[in-house]
Amino acid sequence: MIRILGALIGLGFTVVVLWAFGNGAYSAMTEDVAATAEHEFYLSPKDVDFQHEGAFGTWDLAQVQRGYQVYKEVCAVCHSMKFVAFRDFAEIDYTEEEVKALAAEVQVPGIDPNTGEATMRAGVPTDYFPSPYPNKVAAAAANNNAIPPDLSLMTKARGHGTEYVYSLLTGYGPIPEELSEEFPEFTTPTGLYFNQYFPNLNLAMAPPLTSAGQVTYADGTEATVDQMAKDVSAFLTWTAEPTLVKRKQTGWPVLGFLLFATILAFMSKKYVWSSVKPKTED
Amino acid sequence: MSYPWAREYEPKTGLTKFLDEKLPLPRLVYNAVGAGYPVPRNLSYMWNFGVLAGFFLVVQIVTGIVLAMHYAANAEVAFATTEHIMRDVNWGWLMRYAHANGASFFFIVVYIHIFRGLFYSSYKAPREMIWLLGVVIFLLMMATAFMGYVLPWGQMSFWGAKVITGLFGAIPLVGEPLQVWLLGGFAPDNAALNRFFSLHFLLPFVIAGVVILHIWALHIPGSSNPTGVEVKSESDTLPFHPYYTAKDGFGLGVVLLFFMAMVFFLPNALGHPDNYIEANPLATPAHIVPEWYFWPFYAILRAFTADFILSAKLWGVIAMFASILVWFFLPWLDKSPVRSGHYRPMFRKFFWFGLIPAMIVLFICGGAPAEEPYVMASQIATAYYFLHFLVILPLISSLEKPEPLPYSITEAVLGSDKKAVLGENTTPAV
C-alpha cells in the first residue's frame, strides 16, 4: 500500500516538474533571451601578484604603508573604514609614536570634560577611523545619491577582492567600439563612469587615481597610477583581514603536527589490526 | 542488548568498583564504544563517518559557545561584533573560521554517512529506527545551519532569511500570517535575529540528544556492514576497542588535515563574499544563494517554475520538503531482502548512474543563477530524484535477482567459514 501511494506521489512530482520543464523548453525555443552588455563585456579581475598571496605569503609592509598614504589622501575623502582603529597600525610596522601621530592628524567627536558639551578633539590610538560624512543622508547627498561603501572589508566582500579593487581602480576608459556596435543603445549616463571591471559597467565612483604623482611617497617609490592602485589594494587587503598572515603562519605548524599525529594513528591502526588480517584459515 | 559473546565490564580498582555500584558510567562507555561492543570485523572506512559526524558536532558546540561569548544578537551591532571577533578577540578569527568551516565539514561527513546508508541499505530492518532518527538529526542540522548563517547579519544572512521564511508565505491562507509570526515582523529584523540566535544555541543540544538516541538504537541490532549479512557468530566480530577506535583515530586524523587546511588557508572559499557586506534591506544581491550544503534542495525548490493546479512556488516548497521526508519511508519502500549494493546489480547501476549524477546536477544547479541551462537540468534531475526513491527503488526490489551472498562475514573476510554449510551460500542470509 505504502509503495503504491509512494509511486503515485513520485509520479505526481515527476509530472509537475516535467510540465515545468516543457514550459521552459517551449519558451526557450520560441523566445530569444536578449543578450546584455553587462553579461558580455564585464571582465573578471586582472591577475596581479602580491606578496601576501599564496600559502607562504607575508605582508609587504612598505607597500601596505604606501597604500595607507593613498587611502588617506584619496579614498578617505569619500569612503569610511569603520572597523579599523589607529592602534591597529602598530601591526603594519608603525612605531607607537607614529601611531599616536597618525591618530592625532584627525579630529573626532568628543565631549568637553568641563562642560559636557559636544566638541571635536584630536584622535588617539584607540579611536576608529573617522567617517568623512556625519551620516548616510549626508553621504548620499554629497555623492549623487550613491553612498560610498565602507572600505574596511571591501577585498573580502568581492570575489578575488584584492585583484578586483586593483582592476576597478585601473579599469576606467572609454566604451569600446565593439560594445557600441553590438549594443548601440548602451550609454553611460551623466554622473556615472564606464568601467568594464564593474558588474554594471557603469560605476558611480569617479576615477579616483588619475595622474602619476597624485601622492608623494615618503619612501621615494614612483607614484604611477598602477603603483598607487596596487599599493592601496594591498592596504585594503590588510584592513579586511589583519590576521591573514598570522593565520597562514599558524596553519603550517598545525598541519605539521596533524600529519605527524595521523602517521602515528595509521601505524597504531596497522599494529592493532595486524593480528586479525585475513589469513587462509585459523 | 548485545551479542552473547560481548565482553563484560570488570571494574578492577576501588574507584571503578565504587562507581560501577553507584553510577555505572564506565560500564556504559565500555559497552558503547569500548571492548564491550562487538562490531562486524569487515567495516570499511565508509563506516568512519558516524564517529566523525559526532566529532564535528562537538567542534561546533565548543567553538559556538566561545563565539556566543563575544557576539551580540542585535541588528544594530551583530555585523560589528562579528568583526570584533575577527579582529580584537584573541584567536577569535580561528574560532569563527573553525565554526564556519566546521559546519561545512559536519555536512560533508553527514552526507557521506547518509549516502553510505543509502548504498548499503542500512535503513532496512532491523535498523529502521536508527535511520529515522538520523533523518531527524539531518533536519535539525539544516535548521540550525540556516539560522546560524543569519547571525553575522551580512547581505546573504538577511536575504537568505527573507527567502527561506518566504517559503512559508507560499502556504495558502495561513502563509503570510505564519511568515510574519515566524519572523516577528514583516521582514527579518531584530526580532528574527534574536530568536534565530536563541534557537541556534538551543538546537545543537537537541541534536546531541537525538544523537544519543541514534547510538542507543544502533546498539540494539548492532552495526551493519559492507556485506549486509547479519553477524552470525563471534568470529564475525571484533571488539570496538581497540580495533575501531584505532581505525576511527586514523580517519579522524585524515579529515582533520583537510579541515585545518581549509580553516588556515582557504577559510572563505566555501562562503559567499556578499556576506562581508552588512545587511541592507534596500539592496537585493544579484544572486541569492544559500550555503553549499543546501544547494541540491534549493535546486529542487527552484525547479518548479510553472503553475500546475497549485502555484509553482507552492509546488517548489512541497517538493523541497518532500525530497527529505521521502527518506523517512525508505525502510518500507525498498523491500529487497539484500542490503548491500555490492550484491544488487540493478540497484547498484541506478545508484551510481542515476542517483549520484542527479545529486551532482542538483548541487551544481542550486549554486548557479536561475538561468538556462541550469533550470532545465535541475528539472530533469528533480524528476529522477523522486522517481528513484518512489518508483525505481520499490520496482527494483521485486525485479532484481541479487548476486549470491557470502554465508557469513567471516567467509567474506577469510574466504571460508568452518560453520558454512554447503548449499546455504546462495540464499540471502538475512
XYZ file of C-alpha atoms in Angstrom:
712
model
C 0.000 0.000 0.000
C 2.675 2.443 1.012
C 4.591 1.612 -2.155
C 1.581 2.249 -4.394
C 0.949 5.534 -2.607
C 4.625 6.425 -2.845
C 4.761 5.626 -6.558
C 1.719 7.850 -7.178
C 3.296 10.718 -5.256
C 6.585 10.208 -7.076
C 4.857 10.194 -10.454
C 2.890 13.277 -9.398
C 6.047 15.279 -8.662
C 7.580 13.999 -11.891
C 4.603 15.113 -13.985
C 4.593 18.581 -12.416
C 8.335 19.142 -12.767
C 8.337 17.829 -16.338
C 5.417 20.143 -17.090
C 7.604 22.987 -15.865
C 10.438 21.599 -17.997
C 8.181 21.533 -21.050
C 7.095 25.115 -20.431
C 10.706 26.181 -20.072
C 11.781 24.279 -23.168
C 8.916 25.816 -25.163
C 9.781 29.364 -24.169
C 13.483 28.672 -24.756
C 12.642 27.687 -28.332
C 10.146 30.470 -29.054
C 11.634 33.412 -27.180
C 15.055 34.895 -27.638
C 16.899 35.663 -24.461
C 18.248 39.152 -25.058
C 21.985 39.360 -24.557
C 23.055 42.212 -22.303
C 26.119 44.408 -22.477
C 26.773 43.684 -18.768
C 26.842 39.975 -19.480
C 29.119 40.127 -22.498
C 31.529 42.929 -21.689
C 32.106 42.503 -17.969
C 35.714 41.460 -17.339
C 36.955 39.303 -14.472
C 39.615 40.974 -12.325
C 43.141 41.132 -13.749
C 45.693 38.778 -12.282
C 48.205 40.782 -10.253
C 50.852 39.395 -7.926
C 51.006 40.417 -4.298
C 53.491 39.319 -1.692
C 50.702 38.291 0.715
C 49.295 35.722 -1.725
C 49.951 32.013 -1.505
C 50.327 29.679 1.434
C 53.621 31.313 2.494
C 52.637 34.925 1.748
C 53.742 37.757 4.026
C 52.830 41.439 4.085
C 54.941 43.804 2.036
C 54.814 46.304 4.895
C 56.331 49.151 2.883
C 53.619 48.610 0.257
C 50.855 48.461 2.872
C 52.125 51.724 4.376
C 52.212 53.354 0.945
C 48.696 52.056 0.402
C 47.625 53.729 3.615
C 49.007 57.007 2.299
C 46.936 56.644 -0.893
C 43.926 55.678 1.184
C 44.312 58.662 3.498
C 44.884 61.227 0.759
C 42.476 59.903 -1.884
C 39.906 57.287 -0.755
C 39.198 58.707 2.709
C 37.745 61.850 1.149
C 34.558 59.892 0.369
C 34.864 56.417 1.979
C 34.660 55.344 5.602
C 36.680 52.495 7.173
C 34.818 51.958 10.408
C 36.323 48.665 11.590
C 39.928 49.844 11.586
C 41.338 51.627 14.650
C 44.571 53.619 14.724
C 46.011 51.147 17.250
C 45.838 48.525 14.504
C 48.528 50.392 12.572
C 51.106 49.110 15.051
C 50.747 45.814 13.186
C 51.985 47.282 9.917
C 55.280 48.453 11.304
C 54.415 51.894 12.626
C 56.021 52.691 15.991
C 53.956 53.690 18.993
C 54.864 57.351 18.435
C 53.967 57.175 14.757
C 50.590 55.607 15.600
C 49.884 58.422 18.061
C 50.872 60.996 15.454
C 48.700 59.360 12.774
C 45.735 59.344 15.151
C 46.309 62.967 16.115
C 46.046 64.006 12.451
C 42.268 63.530 12.579
C 39.558 65.258 14.552
C 36.906 63.060 16.163
C 33.720 63.958 18.041
C 34.306 64.267 21.769
C 32.820 65.708 24.917
C 34.214 68.757 26.657
C 35.338 67.395 30.060
C 34.328 70.591 31.852
C 31.019 71.497 30.300
C 29.855 68.178 28.818
C 29.162 69.833 25.531
C 29.785 68.084 22.232
C 33.103 69.130 20.780
C 35.870 67.941 18.482
C 39.169 66.573 19.790
C 42.356 65.166 18.280
C 42.273 61.379 17.710
C 44.054 58.899 19.971
C 45.198 55.342 19.028
C 42.009 53.717 20.387
C 39.838 55.778 18.052
C 38.434 54.205 14.942
C 38.956 55.756 11.565
C 36.541 58.704 11.256
C 33.872 58.716 8.563
C 34.030 61.593 6.049
C 30.276 62.171 6.454
C 28.268 62.647 9.645
C 25.561 60.196 8.457
C 24.204 58.229 5.498
C 21.977 61.054 4.320
C 24.918 63.408 4.100
C 26.963 60.725 2.288
C 24.186 60.191 -0.247
C 23.569 63.913 -0.699
C 27.231 64.605 -1.436
C 27.547 61.732 -3.915
C 24.640 61.881 -6.327
C 22.635 59.502 -4.095
C 25.210 56.699 -4.259
C 26.582 56.125 -0.763
C 30.309 55.316 -0.969
C 30.612 51.872 0.669
C 32.693 51.307 3.790
C 36.089 50.002 2.707
C 37.154 48.020 5.814
C 36.062 44.696 4.333
C 35.994 45.528 0.637
C 38.542 42.948 -0.512
C 36.632 40.164 1.287
C 33.252 41.398 0.069
C 34.083 40.834 -3.612
C 35.297 37.752 -5.432
C 39.111 37.933 -5.864
C 38.828 41.124 -3.810
C 42.400 42.410 -3.952
C 42.571 41.987 -7.714
C 39.052 43.395 -8.031
C 39.994 46.639 -6.278
C 43.153 46.962 -8.372
C 41.283 46.226 -11.621
C 38.483 48.636 -10.794
C 40.909 51.447 -9.991
C 42.812 50.939 -13.235
C 39.844 49.850 -15.360
C 38.252 53.168 -16.331
C 38.207 54.039 -20.001
C 36.046 54.860 -22.997
C 33.301 52.499 -24.184
C 34.992 50.050 -26.609
C 33.868 50.177 -30.229
C 32.753 46.527 -30.282
C 30.367 47.264 -27.426
C 28.856 50.294 -29.198
C 28.464 48.257 -32.361
C 26.734 45.377 -30.629
C 24.651 47.442 -28.221
C 24.077 50.849 -29.851
C 21.644 51.821 -27.089
C 24.255 51.327 -24.353
C 25.342 54.624 -22.834
C 26.982 55.863 -19.700
C 24.575 58.331 -18.022
C 25.883 61.604 -16.656
C 27.387 61.147 -13.230
C 28.423 57.571 -13.939
C 31.734 56.304 -15.312
C 32.385 53.420 -17.672
C 34.425 50.572 -16.130
C 34.491 47.049 -17.528
C 35.516 45.550 -14.188
C 32.305 46.730 -12.517
C 29.415 44.247 -12.968
C 27.080 47.020 -14.171
C 29.760 48.518 -16.435
C 28.669 51.985 -15.242
C 30.051 52.998 -11.879
C 29.105 55.974 -9.705
C 32.673 56.467 -8.468
C 34.673 58.989 -10.489
C 38.154 57.698 -11.390
C 39.995 58.346 -8.120
C 43.561 57.787 -9.364
C 44.029 59.948 -12.420
C 47.646 61.034 -12.716
C 51.094 59.883 -11.697
C 52.417 61.715 -8.673
C 48.955 62.213 -7.192
C 50.514 61.274 -3.858
C 54.169 61.773 -2.992
C 55.522 58.608 -1.438
C 57.812 59.133 1.527
C 59.966 56.154 0.534
C 60.675 57.578 -2.913
C 58.702 54.964 -4.859
C 57.466 56.382 -8.127
C 53.733 57.014 -7.717
C 52.357 55.802 -11.034
C 48.608 55.121 -11.225
C 49.362 51.414 -11.455
C 51.641 51.563 -8.394
C 49.118 53.538 -6.330
C 46.314 51.140 -7.293
C 48.456 48.153 -6.305
C 49.508 49.696 -3.028
C 46.020 50.667 -1.939
C 44.735 47.193 -2.884
C 47.406 45.666 -0.641
C 46.407 48.066 2.140
C 42.719 47.194 1.804
C 43.602 43.502 1.930
C 45.234 44.174 5.253
C 42.249 46.196 6.586
C 39.874 43.399 5.539
C 41.836 40.734 7.343
C 44.685 41.979 9.559
C 45.194 38.385 10.748
C 45.731 36.978 7.229
C 49.481 36.392 7.514
C 49.290 35.200 11.113
C 46.600 32.754 10.022
C 48.763 31.198 7.318
C 51.806 31.122 9.561
C 49.822 29.362 12.299
C 48.477 26.874 9.774
C 51.810 25.261 8.929
C 52.754 24.012 12.410
C 49.143 22.851 12.893
C 49.258 20.823 9.670
C 52.736 19.527 10.558
C 51.570 18.318 13.950
C 48.441 16.755 12.478
C 50.449 14.964 9.804
C 52.716 13.536 12.487
C 49.721 12.508 14.639
C 47.961 10.962 11.645
C 51.039 8.892 10.738
C 51.199 7.664 14.337
C 47.469 6.871 14.206
C 47.990 4.962 10.973
C 50.847 2.953 12.462
C 48.873 2.080 15.582
C 45.913 1.058 13.413
C 48.264 -1.217 11.424
C 49.692 -2.648 14.636
C 46.307 -3.259 16.260
C 44.877 -4.907 13.147
C 47.954 -6.976 12.265
C 46.707 -9.931 14.310
C 43.331 -10.161 12.558
C 44.371 -9.620 8.953
C 42.786 -12.103 6.534
C 44.544 -15.458 6.674
C 43.665 -18.657 4.862
C 42.124 -20.345 7.861
C 42.666 -20.115 11.587
C 21.440 -5.607 24.303
C 24.371 -7.100 22.572
C 25.742 -10.361 21.259
C 26.126 -13.106 23.853
C 29.899 -13.100 23.387
C 30.257 -9.405 24.214
C 32.930 -8.934 26.840
C 31.634 -7.931 30.214
C 32.956 -4.940 32.056
C 35.011 -5.849 35.098
C 35.874 -2.994 37.433
C 39.371 -3.565 38.784
C 40.255 -0.641 41.018
C 38.466 0.522 44.157
C 37.233 3.670 42.416
C 35.792 1.888 39.382
C 34.154 -0.712 41.659
C 32.616 2.130 43.662
C 31.425 3.873 40.517
C 30.072 0.674 38.962
C 27.913 0.184 42.032
C 26.649 3.745 42.383
C 26.602 5.024 38.808
C 27.826 2.552 36.184
C 29.042 5.207 33.773
C 32.339 3.423 32.970
C 30.289 0.306 32.168
C 28.081 2.325 29.838
C 31.095 3.715 27.972
C 32.721 0.249 27.871
C 29.599 -1.226 26.318
C 29.009 1.675 23.937
C 32.416 2.460 22.437
C 34.737 0.130 24.344
C 35.724 -3.512 24.251
C 32.182 -4.455 25.287
C 30.669 -3.580 21.902
C 31.276 -6.302 19.289
C 31.356 -4.838 15.771
C 31.440 -6.632 12.401
C 35.074 -7.252 11.527
C 34.704 -6.149 7.900
C 33.727 -2.479 8.259
C 35.335 -0.291 5.587
C 36.445 3.314 6.024
C 32.926 4.290 4.957
C 31.914 3.325 8.491
C 34.122 6.060 9.994
C 31.731 8.856 9.253
C 29.318 8.404 12.148
C 32.104 8.981 14.641
C 33.364 11.870 12.512
C 29.906 13.480 12.495
C 29.850 13.229 16.282
C 33.289 14.844 16.376
C 32.159 17.798 14.279
C 29.066 18.266 16.447
C 31.443 18.703 19.376
C 33.644 21.105 17.370
C 30.561 23.189 16.540
C 29.321 23.285 20.127
C 32.732 24.201 21.579
C 33.595 26.904 19.031
C 29.987 28.112 19.048
C 29.925 28.625 22.812
C 33.138 30.669 22.616
C 31.720 32.776 19.763
C 28.486 33.367 21.674
C 30.557 34.916 24.491
C 31.633 37.717 22.133
C 28.670 38.049 19.798
C 25.614 40.273 20.269
C 22.345 39.330 18.560
C 21.144 42.808 17.756
C 20.632 44.023 14.226
C 22.464 47.270 15.048
C 25.680 45.598 16.162
C 25.618 41.951 15.008
C 27.818 42.603 11.968
C 30.193 44.735 14.035
C 30.516 42.152 16.822
C 31.337 39.531 14.203
C 34.160 41.790 13.011
C 35.106 42.391 16.658
C 35.546 38.609 16.968
C 37.650 38.561 13.785
C 39.892 41.469 14.788
C 40.011 42.036 18.530
C 39.164 38.775 20.289
C 42.277 36.657 20.915
C 42.175 33.843 18.361
C 38.639 34.942 17.562
C 39.314 34.605 13.817
C 40.327 30.990 14.393
C 37.140 30.278 16.369
C 34.924 31.841 13.710
C 36.670 30.234 10.742
C 36.637 26.871 12.538
C 32.914 27.291 13.246
C 32.028 28.336 9.686
C 34.122 25.627 8.043
C 33.190 23.174 10.809
C 29.577 23.495 9.658
C 30.671 22.630 6.113
C 32.695 19.639 7.272
C 29.819 18.492 9.508
C 27.645 18.422 6.387
C 30.343 16.742 4.260
C 30.753 13.859 6.716
C 26.994 13.598 7.285
C 26.306 13.474 3.534
C 28.864 10.663 3.169
C 27.281 8.936 6.182
C 23.790 9.226 4.639
C 24.833 8.041 1.181
C 26.762 5.155 2.710
C 23.487 4.243 4.407
C 21.666 4.504 1.076
C 24.162 2.313 -0.807
C 24.285 -0.390 1.861
C 20.537 -0.020 2.630
C 21.413 0.488 6.269
C 17.834 1.680 6.775
C 16.396 -1.819 6.415
C 15.049 -3.947 9.252
C 16.121 -4.222 11.991
C 17.710 -0.737 11.756
C 14.713 1.392 10.729
C 14.736 3.427 13.924
C 18.411 4.344 13.542
C 17.660 5.646 10.059
C 14.555 7.577 11.133
C 16.466 9.254 13.961
C 19.254 10.026 11.502
C 16.853 11.849 9.191
C 15.595 13.815 12.217
C 19.198 14.784 13.017
C 19.722 15.899 9.419
C 16.594 18.081 9.500
C 17.685 19.621 12.803
C 21.145 20.268 11.331
C 19.616 22.065 8.371
C 17.505 24.284 10.628
C 20.490 25.018 12.869
C 22.832 25.796 9.966
C 20.277 28.061 8.309
C 19.755 30.093 11.484
C 23.497 30.214 12.160
C 24.140 31.710 8.746
C 21.762 34.568 9.580
C 23.690 35.607 12.692
C 26.617 37.552 11.115
C 23.908 39.779 9.586
C 25.579 40.154 6.226
C 23.741 40.536 2.941
C 23.326 36.784 2.376
C 22.255 36.328 6.000
C 19.470 38.835 5.572
C 18.312 37.838 2.108
C 18.670 34.129 2.836
C 16.442 34.558 5.873
C 13.968 36.507 3.784
C 13.830 33.883 1.017
C 13.620 30.852 3.318
C 10.959 32.298 5.625
C 9.217 33.473 2.454
C 8.711 29.781 1.635
C 6.142 29.614 4.400
C 4.379 32.511 2.736
C 3.536 30.161 -0.143
C 1.196 28.122 2.058
C -2.398 29.012 1.129
C -4.481 31.091 3.600
C -2.173 30.924 6.647
C 1.085 31.531 4.752
C 1.562 35.235 5.209
C 0.461 35.487 8.844
C 2.671 32.453 9.515
C 5.685 34.146 7.934
C 5.096 37.319 9.944
C 4.759 35.231 13.101
C 7.989 33.311 12.392
C 9.966 36.484 11.734
C 8.306 38.643 14.378
C 7.789 41.270 11.703
C 7.276 41.818 8.024
C 10.956 41.371 7.176
C 13.931 39.910 9.039
C 14.976 42.349 11.742
C 15.914 42.415 15.392
C 13.102 40.094 16.462
C 14.071 37.478 13.877
C 17.786 37.802 14.621
C 17.204 37.351 18.359
C 15.020 34.289 18.037
C 17.347 32.744 15.465
C 20.246 33.200 17.866
C 18.268 31.659 20.712
C 17.271 28.661 18.581
C 20.732 28.362 17.051
C 22.080 27.959 20.575
C 19.356 25.504 21.610
C 19.130 23.156 18.621
C 22.678 21.723 18.765
C 21.851 20.341 22.200
C 18.644 18.862 20.804
C 20.816 17.310 18.074
C 23.139 15.920 20.746
C 20.095 14.376 22.446
C 18.870 12.750 19.234
C 22.431 11.547 18.551
C 22.293 9.684 21.872
C 19.020 8.053 20.786
C 20.591 7.288 17.367
C 23.504 5.474 19.042
C 21.207 3.765 21.524
C 19.076 2.473 18.660
C 22.262 1.358 16.885
C 23.388 -0.760 19.813
C 20.235 -2.864 19.770
C 20.794 -4.627 16.406
C 24.494 -3.674 16.244
C 26.304 -2.056 13.311
C 25.558 -3.017 9.726
C 28.472 -3.999 7.480
C 29.559 -3.938 3.807
C 28.226 -7.438 3.027
C 24.841 -6.725 4.566
C 24.923 -10.242 6.044
C 23.996 -10.182 9.710
C 26.501 -11.205 12.358
C 26.245 -14.967 12.988
C 28.991 -15.843 15.397
C 31.833 -14.446 17.415
C 34.300 -14.894 14.565
C 32.268 -12.275 12.624
C 33.007 -9.521 15.097
C 35.810 -7.637 16.782
C 35.524 -5.527 19.924
C 35.065 -1.824 19.117
C 38.071 -1.020 21.230
C 40.913 -1.235 20.236
C 40.096 -2.193 16.648
C 37.679 0.525 15.613
C 38.968 3.184 17.984
C 42.300 2.790 16.173
C 40.667 2.858 12.746
C 38.497 5.869 13.644
C 41.548 7.620 15.083
C 43.364 7.378 11.779
C 40.262 8.500 9.840
C 39.870 11.456 12.184
C 43.485 12.472 11.556
C 42.968 12.494 7.787
C 39.749 14.535 7.993
C 41.329 16.971 10.464
C 44.153 17.578 7.984
C 41.614 18.622 5.348
C 39.599 20.629 7.882
C 42.595 22.566 9.187
C 43.902 23.164 5.648
C 40.569 24.852 4.864
C 40.469 26.841 8.117
C 44.010 28.203 7.794
C 44.442 28.547 4.046
C 41.015 28.837 2.374
C 38.679 29.916 5.167
C 36.308 31.890 2.950
C 36.292 29.564 -0.059
C 33.011 27.920 0.944
C 31.333 31.185 1.972
C 29.875 33.969 -0.149
C 31.680 37.343 -0.488
C 28.347 39.184 -0.132
C 28.180 38.122 3.494
C 31.033 40.531 4.235
C 28.638 43.346 3.255
C 26.419 44.433 6.122
C 22.721 43.527 5.739
C 20.874 46.132 3.722
C 17.105 45.677 3.285
C 17.151 48.158 0.398
C 19.788 46.443 -1.783
C 18.998 42.964 -3.112
C 22.086 40.888 -4.042
C 22.319 39.906 -7.722
C 22.085 36.182 -6.925
C 20.725 34.992 -3.589
C 22.263 31.602 -2.865
C 22.234 29.591 0.340
C 25.289 27.817 1.722
C 26.607 24.992 -0.488
C 25.135 22.213 1.629
C 21.611 23.406 0.776
C 22.199 23.641 -2.968
C 20.617 20.287 -4.011
C 17.426 21.098 -2.113
C 17.439 24.721 -3.252
C 17.614 23.417 -6.837
C 14.524 21.240 -6.222
C 12.739 24.283 -4.774
C 13.501 26.345 -7.874
C 12.865 23.536 -10.387
C 9.096 24.081 -10.206
C 8.705 27.070 -12.485
C 5.206 26.554 -13.911
C 1.831 26.616 -12.164
C 0.017 23.282 -12.231
C -3.273 23.496 -10.292
C -1.225 24.840 -7.357
C 1.164 27.767 -7.748
C 4.696 26.989 -8.920
C 6.089 28.420 -5.694
C 3.940 26.139 -3.545
C 4.962 23.101 -5.614
C 8.599 24.017 -5.057
C 8.118 24.288 -1.306
C 6.197 20.993 -1.110
C 8.765 19.203 -3.286
C 11.709 20.541 -1.308
C 10.295 19.296 1.984
C 9.120 16.059 0.351
C 12.610 15.417 -1.047
C 13.876 14.876 2.502
C 10.689 13.492 4.019
C 10.787 10.687 1.436
C 13.848 9.340 3.264
C 11.604 8.569 6.249
C 9.757 5.984 4.145
C 12.779 4.217 2.636
C 12.682 1.221 5.017
C 9.204 0.396 3.671
C 9.745 1.394 0.049
C 12.784 -0.799 -0.592
C 11.673 -4.382 0.073
C 14.711 -6.195 -1.353
C 15.897 -8.755 1.235
C 19.515 -7.998 0.315
C 21.040 -4.951 1.965
C 24.414 -4.316 0.407
C 24.628 -2.646 -3.000
C 27.591 -4.927 -3.715
C 25.184 -7.848 -4.252
C 22.442 -5.896 -6.037
C 23.371 -5.448 -9.725
C 20.354 -3.358 -10.773
C 20.237 -1.220 -7.658
C 23.953 -0.550 -7.982
C 23.547 0.789 -11.543
C 20.701 3.111 -10.572
C 22.656 4.285 -7.542
C 25.900 5.155 -9.341
C 24.494 6.202 -12.728
C 21.167 7.654 -11.574
C 21.014 8.965 -8.035
C 24.615 10.192 -7.686
C 24.666 12.100 -11.038
C 21.221 13.553 -10.223
C 22.520 14.778 -6.855
C 25.593 16.323 -8.526
C 23.433 18.079 -11.131
C 21.106 19.373 -8.398
C 24.121 20.557 -6.403
C 25.562 22.490 -9.349
C 22.193 23.970 -10.368
C 21.370 25.004 -6.788
C 24.505 27.144 -6.639
C 24.053 28.578 -10.135
C 21.878 31.545 -11.080
C 18.292 30.714 -12.131
C 19.093 30.716 -15.871
C 19.172 28.130 -18.611
C 20.587 25.554 -18.928
C 20.637 25.191 -15.128
C 16.864 25.344 -14.666
C 16.128 22.652 -17.238
C 18.946 20.439 -15.928
C 17.602 20.777 -12.401
C 14.104 19.814 -13.605
C 15.346 16.562 -15.151
C 17.399 15.794 -12.040
C 14.440 16.575 -9.750
C 12.213 14.234 -11.747
C 14.834 11.491 -11.458
C 15.285 12.136 -7.728
C 11.615 11.465 -6.971
C 11.379 8.590 -9.443
C 14.454 6.966 -7.915
C 13.142 6.802 -4.384
C 9.421 6.402 -5.018
C 9.217 4.328 -8.206
C 12.554 2.778 -9.203
C 13.653 1.602 -5.756
C 10.381 -0.255 -4.991
C 10.366 -1.756 -8.511
C 13.965 -2.964 -8.355
C 13.287 -4.793 -5.129
C 10.811 -7.067 -6.935
C 12.539 -7.258 -10.348
C 16.155 -7.711 -9.385
C 17.948 -11.042 -8.989
C 20.566 -10.472 -6.286
C 24.038 -11.951 -6.606
C 24.952 -14.776 -4.200
C 25.795 -13.580 -0.730
C 28.620 -14.953 1.384
C 27.484 -17.312 4.105
C 28.884 -15.084 6.781
C 31.102 -12.073 7.421
C 33.890 -14.468 8.367
C 33.623 -16.151 4.994
C 33.614 -12.788 3.226
C 36.792 -11.749 5.026
C 38.732 -15.001 5.277
C 37.477 -16.798 2.182
C 35.845 -19.612 4.136
C 33.889 -20.198 7.311
C 34.104 -23.525 9.108
C 30.451 -23.186 10.020
C 29.343 -22.646 6.409
C 27.013 -25.331 5.176
C 27.295 -26.142 1.506
C 24.218 -25.131 -0.469
C 23.230 -22.465 2.003
C 25.595 -19.974 0.387
C 23.296 -18.869 -2.384
C 20.310 -17.852 -0.305
C 20.345 -14.325 1.012
C 21.171 -14.593 4.659
C 19.099 -12.014 6.411
